[in-house]
């Protein structure tokens, strides 16, 4: 990964200055008006995804410019006026070798960092904690696997109930509280249809499939509030399954665990909390 990062560091800096001009007011962990590029990378996986994206951007830009230059050359050099007597050559061994070998080399250049990134984001060998995300129609449930009995549901807050600073369609009644600088295994599944647990700033987009347990991992590098959504067309209320993660220090997380175990021990049933969302959306 470091070799690829060093290779595109300069090009990334130049392109980043150009592409982020419309994203100067972007807030960490959520989309912003007129945003042109990705959300800020706040996990190792997201950072490597951005590096890989920049590499691909330069490769496809070079290919596009080369094809454009060849087209212009052919149009100017081999039109009827400039070349009234066309060549009858049907084969050129050198050109045929070049247009076979060069694409293969380009694919190899893309394949190597791509496979490294896939394996890097797949799983963590020694997680510090495990979070289980369960998709329902249409909200998310969470279980802290290392903390016995700590589980809750997170339902979207309606627009009329939002407080100042809370983003529309992204705020939930309960936030997932996670510590920073911690290797967190995330298990994703579903109780009904296929959902997808997606957090752009953390580099995660994992399908939640009934009867299947998918695995990924995150390591949040900065305290703050991060937002995501279900990224699968899971039904009528597909667009109302937000994900809200509150990243805190390890000390604050330990304090939260104490109060959370008491708070969610007598938590109301998710069906009751979700009734208002379904009723409002139906209207």
PDB file of N, CA, C and O in Angstrom, residues 167-199:
ATOM      1  N   UNK A 167     -28.751  16.487  10.844  1.00  0.00           N
ATOM      2  CA  UNK A 167     -29.049  16.397   9.405  1.00  0.00           C
ATOM      3  C   UNK A 167     -30.314  15.599   9.116  1.00  0.00           C
ATOM      4  O   UNK A 167     -30.578  14.576   9.751  1.00  0.00           O
ATOM      5  N   UNK A 168     -31.071  16.066   8.172  1.00  0.00           N
ATOM      6  CA  UNK A 168     -32.318  15.415   7.753  1.00  0.00           C
ATOM      7  C   UNK A 168     -32.020  14.073   7.086  1.00  0.00           C
ATOM      8  O   UNK A 168     -31.068  13.939   6.325  1.00  0.00           O
ATOM      9  N   UNK A 169     -32.828  13.073   7.385  1.00  0.00           N
ATOM     10  CA  UNK A 169     -32.749  11.731   6.825  1.00  0.00           C
ATOM     11  C   UNK A 169     -31.496  10.963   7.237  1.00  0.00           C
ATOM     12  O   UNK A 169     -31.262   9.859   6.746  1.00  0.00           O
ATOM     13  N   UNK A 170     -30.704  11.530   8.135  1.00  0.00           N
ATOM     14  CA  UNK A 170     -29.480  10.859   8.573  1.00  0.00           C
ATOM     15  C   UNK A 170     -29.408  10.667  10.090  1.00  0.00           C
ATOM     16  O   UNK A 170     -28.540   9.947  10.579  1.00  0.00           O
ATOM     17  N   UNK A 171     -30.305  11.309  10.815  1.00  0.00           N
ATOM     18  CA  UNK A 171     -30.255  11.276  12.274  1.00  0.00           C
ATOM     19  C   UNK A 171     -31.140  10.166  12.820  1.00  0.00           C
ATOM     20  O   UNK A 171     -32.275   9.987  12.386  1.00  0.00           O
ATOM     21  N   UNK A 172     -30.634   9.423  13.786  1.00  0.00           N
ATOM     22  CA  UNK A 172     -31.402   8.352  14.425  1.00  0.00           C
ATOM     23  C   UNK A 172     -31.598   8.670  15.906  1.00  0.00           C
ATOM     24  O   UNK A 172     -30.877   9.502  16.482  1.00  0.00           O
ATOM     25  N   UNK A 173     -32.577   7.965  16.512  1.00  0.00           N
ATOM     26  CA  UNK A 173     -32.845   8.231  17.928  1.00  0.00           C
ATOM     27  C   UNK A 173     -31.719   7.719  18.822  1.00  0.00           C
ATOM     28  O   UNK A 173     -31.448   8.292  19.878  1.00  0.00           O
ATOM     29  N   UNK A 174     -31.059   6.661  18.418  1.00  0.00           N
ATOM     30  CA  UNK A 174     -29.918   6.130  19.167  1.00  0.00           C
ATOM     31  C   UNK A 174     -28.695   6.069  18.261  1.00  0.00           C
ATOM     32  O   UNK A 174     -28.778   5.575  17.127  1.00  0.00           O
ATOM     33  N   UNK A 175     -27.581   6.571  18.743  1.00  0.00           N
ATOM     34  CA  UNK A 175     -26.345   6.547  17.963  1.00  0.00           C
ATOM     35  C   UNK A 175     -25.494   5.349  18.375  1.00  0.00           C
ATOM     36  O   UNK A 175     -25.510   4.924  19.531  1.00  0.00           O
ATOM     37  N   UNK A 176     -24.763   4.816  17.420  1.00  0.00           N
ATOM     38  CA  UNK A 176     -23.770   3.788  17.725  1.00  0.00           C
ATOM     39  C   UNK A 176     -22.562   4.508  18.303  1.00  0.00           C
ATOM     40  O   UNK A 176     -21.938   5.328  17.623  1.00  0.00           O
ATOM     41  N   UNK A 177     -22.230   4.227  19.526  1.00  0.00           N
ATOM     42  CA  UNK A 177     -21.076   4.858  20.168  1.00  0.00           C
ATOM     43  C   UNK A 177     -19.892   3.906  20.063  1.00  0.00           C
ATOM     44  O   UNK A 177     -19.969   2.751  20.490  1.00  0.00           O
ATOM     45  N   UNK A 178     -18.792   4.392  19.496  1.00  0.00           N
ATOM     46  CA  UNK A 178     -17.605   3.567  19.292  1.00  0.00           C
ATOM     47  C   UNK A 178     -16.358   4.346  19.696  1.00  0.00           C
ATOM     48  O   UNK A 178     -16.305   5.565  19.522  1.00  0.00           O
ATOM     49  N   UNK A 179     -15.357   3.653  20.221  1.00  0.00           N
ATOM     50  CA  UNK A 179     -14.113   4.336  20.595  1.00  0.00           C
ATOM     51  C   UNK A 179     -13.197   4.539  19.398  1.00  0.00           C
ATOM     52  O   UNK A 179     -13.193   3.731  18.458  1.00  0.00           O
ATOM     53  N   UNK A 180     -12.427   5.605  19.427  1.00  0.00           N
ATOM     54  CA  UNK A 180     -11.448   5.850  18.370  1.00  0.00           C
ATOM     55  C   UNK A 180     -10.213   4.993  18.618  1.00  0.00           C
ATOM     56  O   UNK A 180     -10.019   4.433  19.699  1.00  0.00           O
ATOM     57  N   UNK A 181      -9.363   4.903  17.596  1.00  0.00           N
ATOM     58  CA  UNK A 181      -8.090   4.169  17.686  1.00  0.00           C
ATOM     59  C   UNK A 181      -8.304   2.753  18.213  1.00  0.00           C
ATOM     60  O   UNK A 181      -7.531   2.250  19.042  1.00  0.00           O
ATOM     61  N   UNK A 182      -9.355   2.110  17.728  1.00  0.00           N
ATOM     62  CA  UNK A 182      -9.697   0.760  18.164  1.00  0.00           C
ATOM     63  C   UNK A 182     -10.058  -0.075  16.943  1.00  0.00           C
ATOM     64  O   UNK A 182     -10.838   0.374  16.089  1.00  0.00           O
ATOM     65  N   UNK A 183      -9.506  -1.263  16.848  1.00  0.00           N
ATOM     66  CA  UNK A 183      -9.841  -2.159  15.749  1.00  0.00           C
ATOM     67  C   UNK A 183     -11.186  -2.825  16.044  1.00  0.00           C
ATOM     68  O   UNK A 183     -11.309  -3.622  16.975  1.00  0.00           O
ATOM     69  N   UNK A 184     -12.191  -2.483  15.252  1.00  0.00           N
ATOM     70  CA  UNK A 184     -13.558  -2.915  15.514  1.00  0.00           C
ATOM     71  C   UNK A 184     -14.018  -3.862  14.409  1.00  0.00           C
ATOM     72  O   UNK A 184     -14.085  -3.466  13.237  1.00  0.00           O
ATOM     73  N   UNK A 185     -14.309  -5.091  14.781  1.00  0.00           N
ATOM     74  CA  UNK A 185     -14.914  -6.023  13.836  1.00  0.00           C
ATOM     75  C   UNK A 185     -16.400  -5.705  13.724  1.00  0.00           C
ATOM     76  O   UNK A 185     -17.087  -5.528  14.721  1.00  0.00           O
ATOM     77  N   UNK A 186     -16.903  -5.621  12.481  1.00  0.00           N
ATOM     78  CA  UNK A 186     -18.321  -5.344  12.249  1.00  0.00           C
ATOM     79  C   UNK A 186     -18.939  -6.548  11.548  1.00  0.00           C
ATOM     80  O   UNK A 186     -18.527  -6.907  10.437  1.00  0.00           O
ATOM     81  N   UNK A 187     -19.905  -7.183  12.211  1.00  0.00           N
ATOM     82  CA  UNK A 187     -20.652  -8.289  11.629  1.00  0.00           C
ATOM     83  C   UNK A 187     -21.981  -7.748  11.132  1.00  0.00           C
ATOM     84  O   UNK A 187     -22.676  -7.037  11.853  1.00  0.00           O
ATOM     85  N   UNK A 188     -22.349  -8.081   9.908  1.00  0.00           N
ATOM     86  CA  UNK A 188     -23.544  -7.513   9.285  1.00  0.00           C
ATOM     87  C   UNK A 188     -24.459  -8.640   8.805  1.00  0.00           C
ATOM     88  O   UNK A 188     -24.006  -9.562   8.114  1.00  0.00           O
ATOM     89  N   UNK A 189     -25.723  -8.558   9.180  1.00  0.00           N
ATOM     90  CA  UNK A 189     -26.711  -9.542   8.740  1.00  0.00           C
ATOM     91  C   UNK A 189     -28.078  -8.871   8.648  1.00  0.00           C
ATOM     92  O   UNK A 189     -28.198  -7.665   8.848  1.00  0.00           O
ATOM     93  N   UNK A 190     -29.108  -9.655   8.316  1.00  0.00           N
ATOM     94  CA  UNK A 190     -30.455  -9.118   8.157  1.00  0.00           C
ATOM     95  C   UNK A 190     -31.472 -10.118   8.682  1.00  0.00           C
ATOM     96  O   UNK A 190     -31.232 -11.331   8.689  1.00  0.00           O
ATOM     97  N   UNK A 191     -32.626  -9.594   9.098  1.00  0.00           N
ATOM     98  CA  UNK A 191     -33.701 -10.443   9.596  1.00  0.00           C
ATOM     99  C   UNK A 191     -34.807 -10.656   8.568  1.00  0.00           C
ATOM    100  O   UNK A 191     -35.703 -11.470   8.792  1.00  0.00           O
ATOM    101  N   UNK A 192     -34.766  -9.928   7.433  1.00  0.00           N
ATOM    102  CA  UNK A 192     -35.877 -10.048   6.484  1.00  0.00           C
ATOM    103  C   UNK A 192     -35.408 -10.069   5.037  1.00  0.00           C
ATOM    104  O   UNK A 192     -35.351 -11.113   4.416  1.00  0.00           O
ATOM    105  N   UNK A 193     -35.046  -8.888   4.490  1.00  0.00           N
ATOM    106  CA  UNK A 193     -34.592  -8.806   3.100  1.00  0.00           C
ATOM    107  C   UNK A 193     -33.140  -8.327   3.087  1.00  0.00           C
ATOM    108  O   UNK A 193     -32.548  -8.062   4.125  1.00  0.00           O
ATOM    109  N   UNK A 194     -32.572  -8.214   1.904  1.00  0.00           N
ATOM    110  CA  UNK A 194     -31.177  -7.769   1.785  1.00  0.00           C
ATOM    111  C   UNK A 194     -31.088  -6.268   2.013  1.00  0.00           C
ATOM    112  O   UNK A 194     -31.776  -5.482   1.361  1.00  0.00           O
ATOM    113  N   UNK A 195     -30.250  -5.866   2.954  1.00  0.00           N
ATOM    114  CA  UNK A 195     -29.931  -4.464   3.204  1.00  0.00           C
ATOM    115  C   UNK A 195     -28.436  -4.267   2.930  1.00  0.00           C
ATOM    116  O   UNK A 195     -27.746  -5.189   2.497  1.00  0.00           O
ATOM    117  N   UNK A 196     -27.915  -3.080   3.176  1.00  0.00           N
ATOM    118  CA  UNK A 196     -26.478  -2.835   3.032  1.00  0.00           C
ATOM    119  C   UNK A 196     -26.058  -1.753   4.020  1.00  0.00           C
ATOM    120  O   UNK A 196     -26.611  -0.650   4.014  1.00  0.00           O
ATOM    121  N   UNK A 197     -25.096  -2.084   4.869  1.00  0.00           N
ATOM    122  CA  UNK A 197     -24.615  -1.168   5.912  1.00  0.00           C
ATOM    123  C   UNK A 197     -23.458  -0.369   5.317  1.00  0.00           C
ATOM    124  O   UNK A 197     -22.384  -0.911   5.064  1.00  0.00           O
ATOM    125  N   UNK A 198     -23.691   0.925   5.075  1.00  0.00           N
ATOM    126  CA  UNK A 198     -22.698   1.734   4.364  1.00  0.00           C
ATOM    127  C   UNK A 198     -22.341   2.985   5.152  1.00  0.00           C
ATOM    128  O   UNK A 198     -23.218   3.750   5.545  1.00  0.00           O
ATOM    129  N   UNK A 199     -21.041   3.188   5.355  1.00  0.00           N
ATOM    130  CA  UNK A 199     -20.500   4.383   6.007  1.00  0.00           C
ATOM    131  C   UNK A 199     -19.372   4.929   5.124  1.00  0.00           C
ATOM    132  O   UNK A 199     -18.234   4.471   5.212  1.00  0.00           O
TER     133      UNK A 199
END
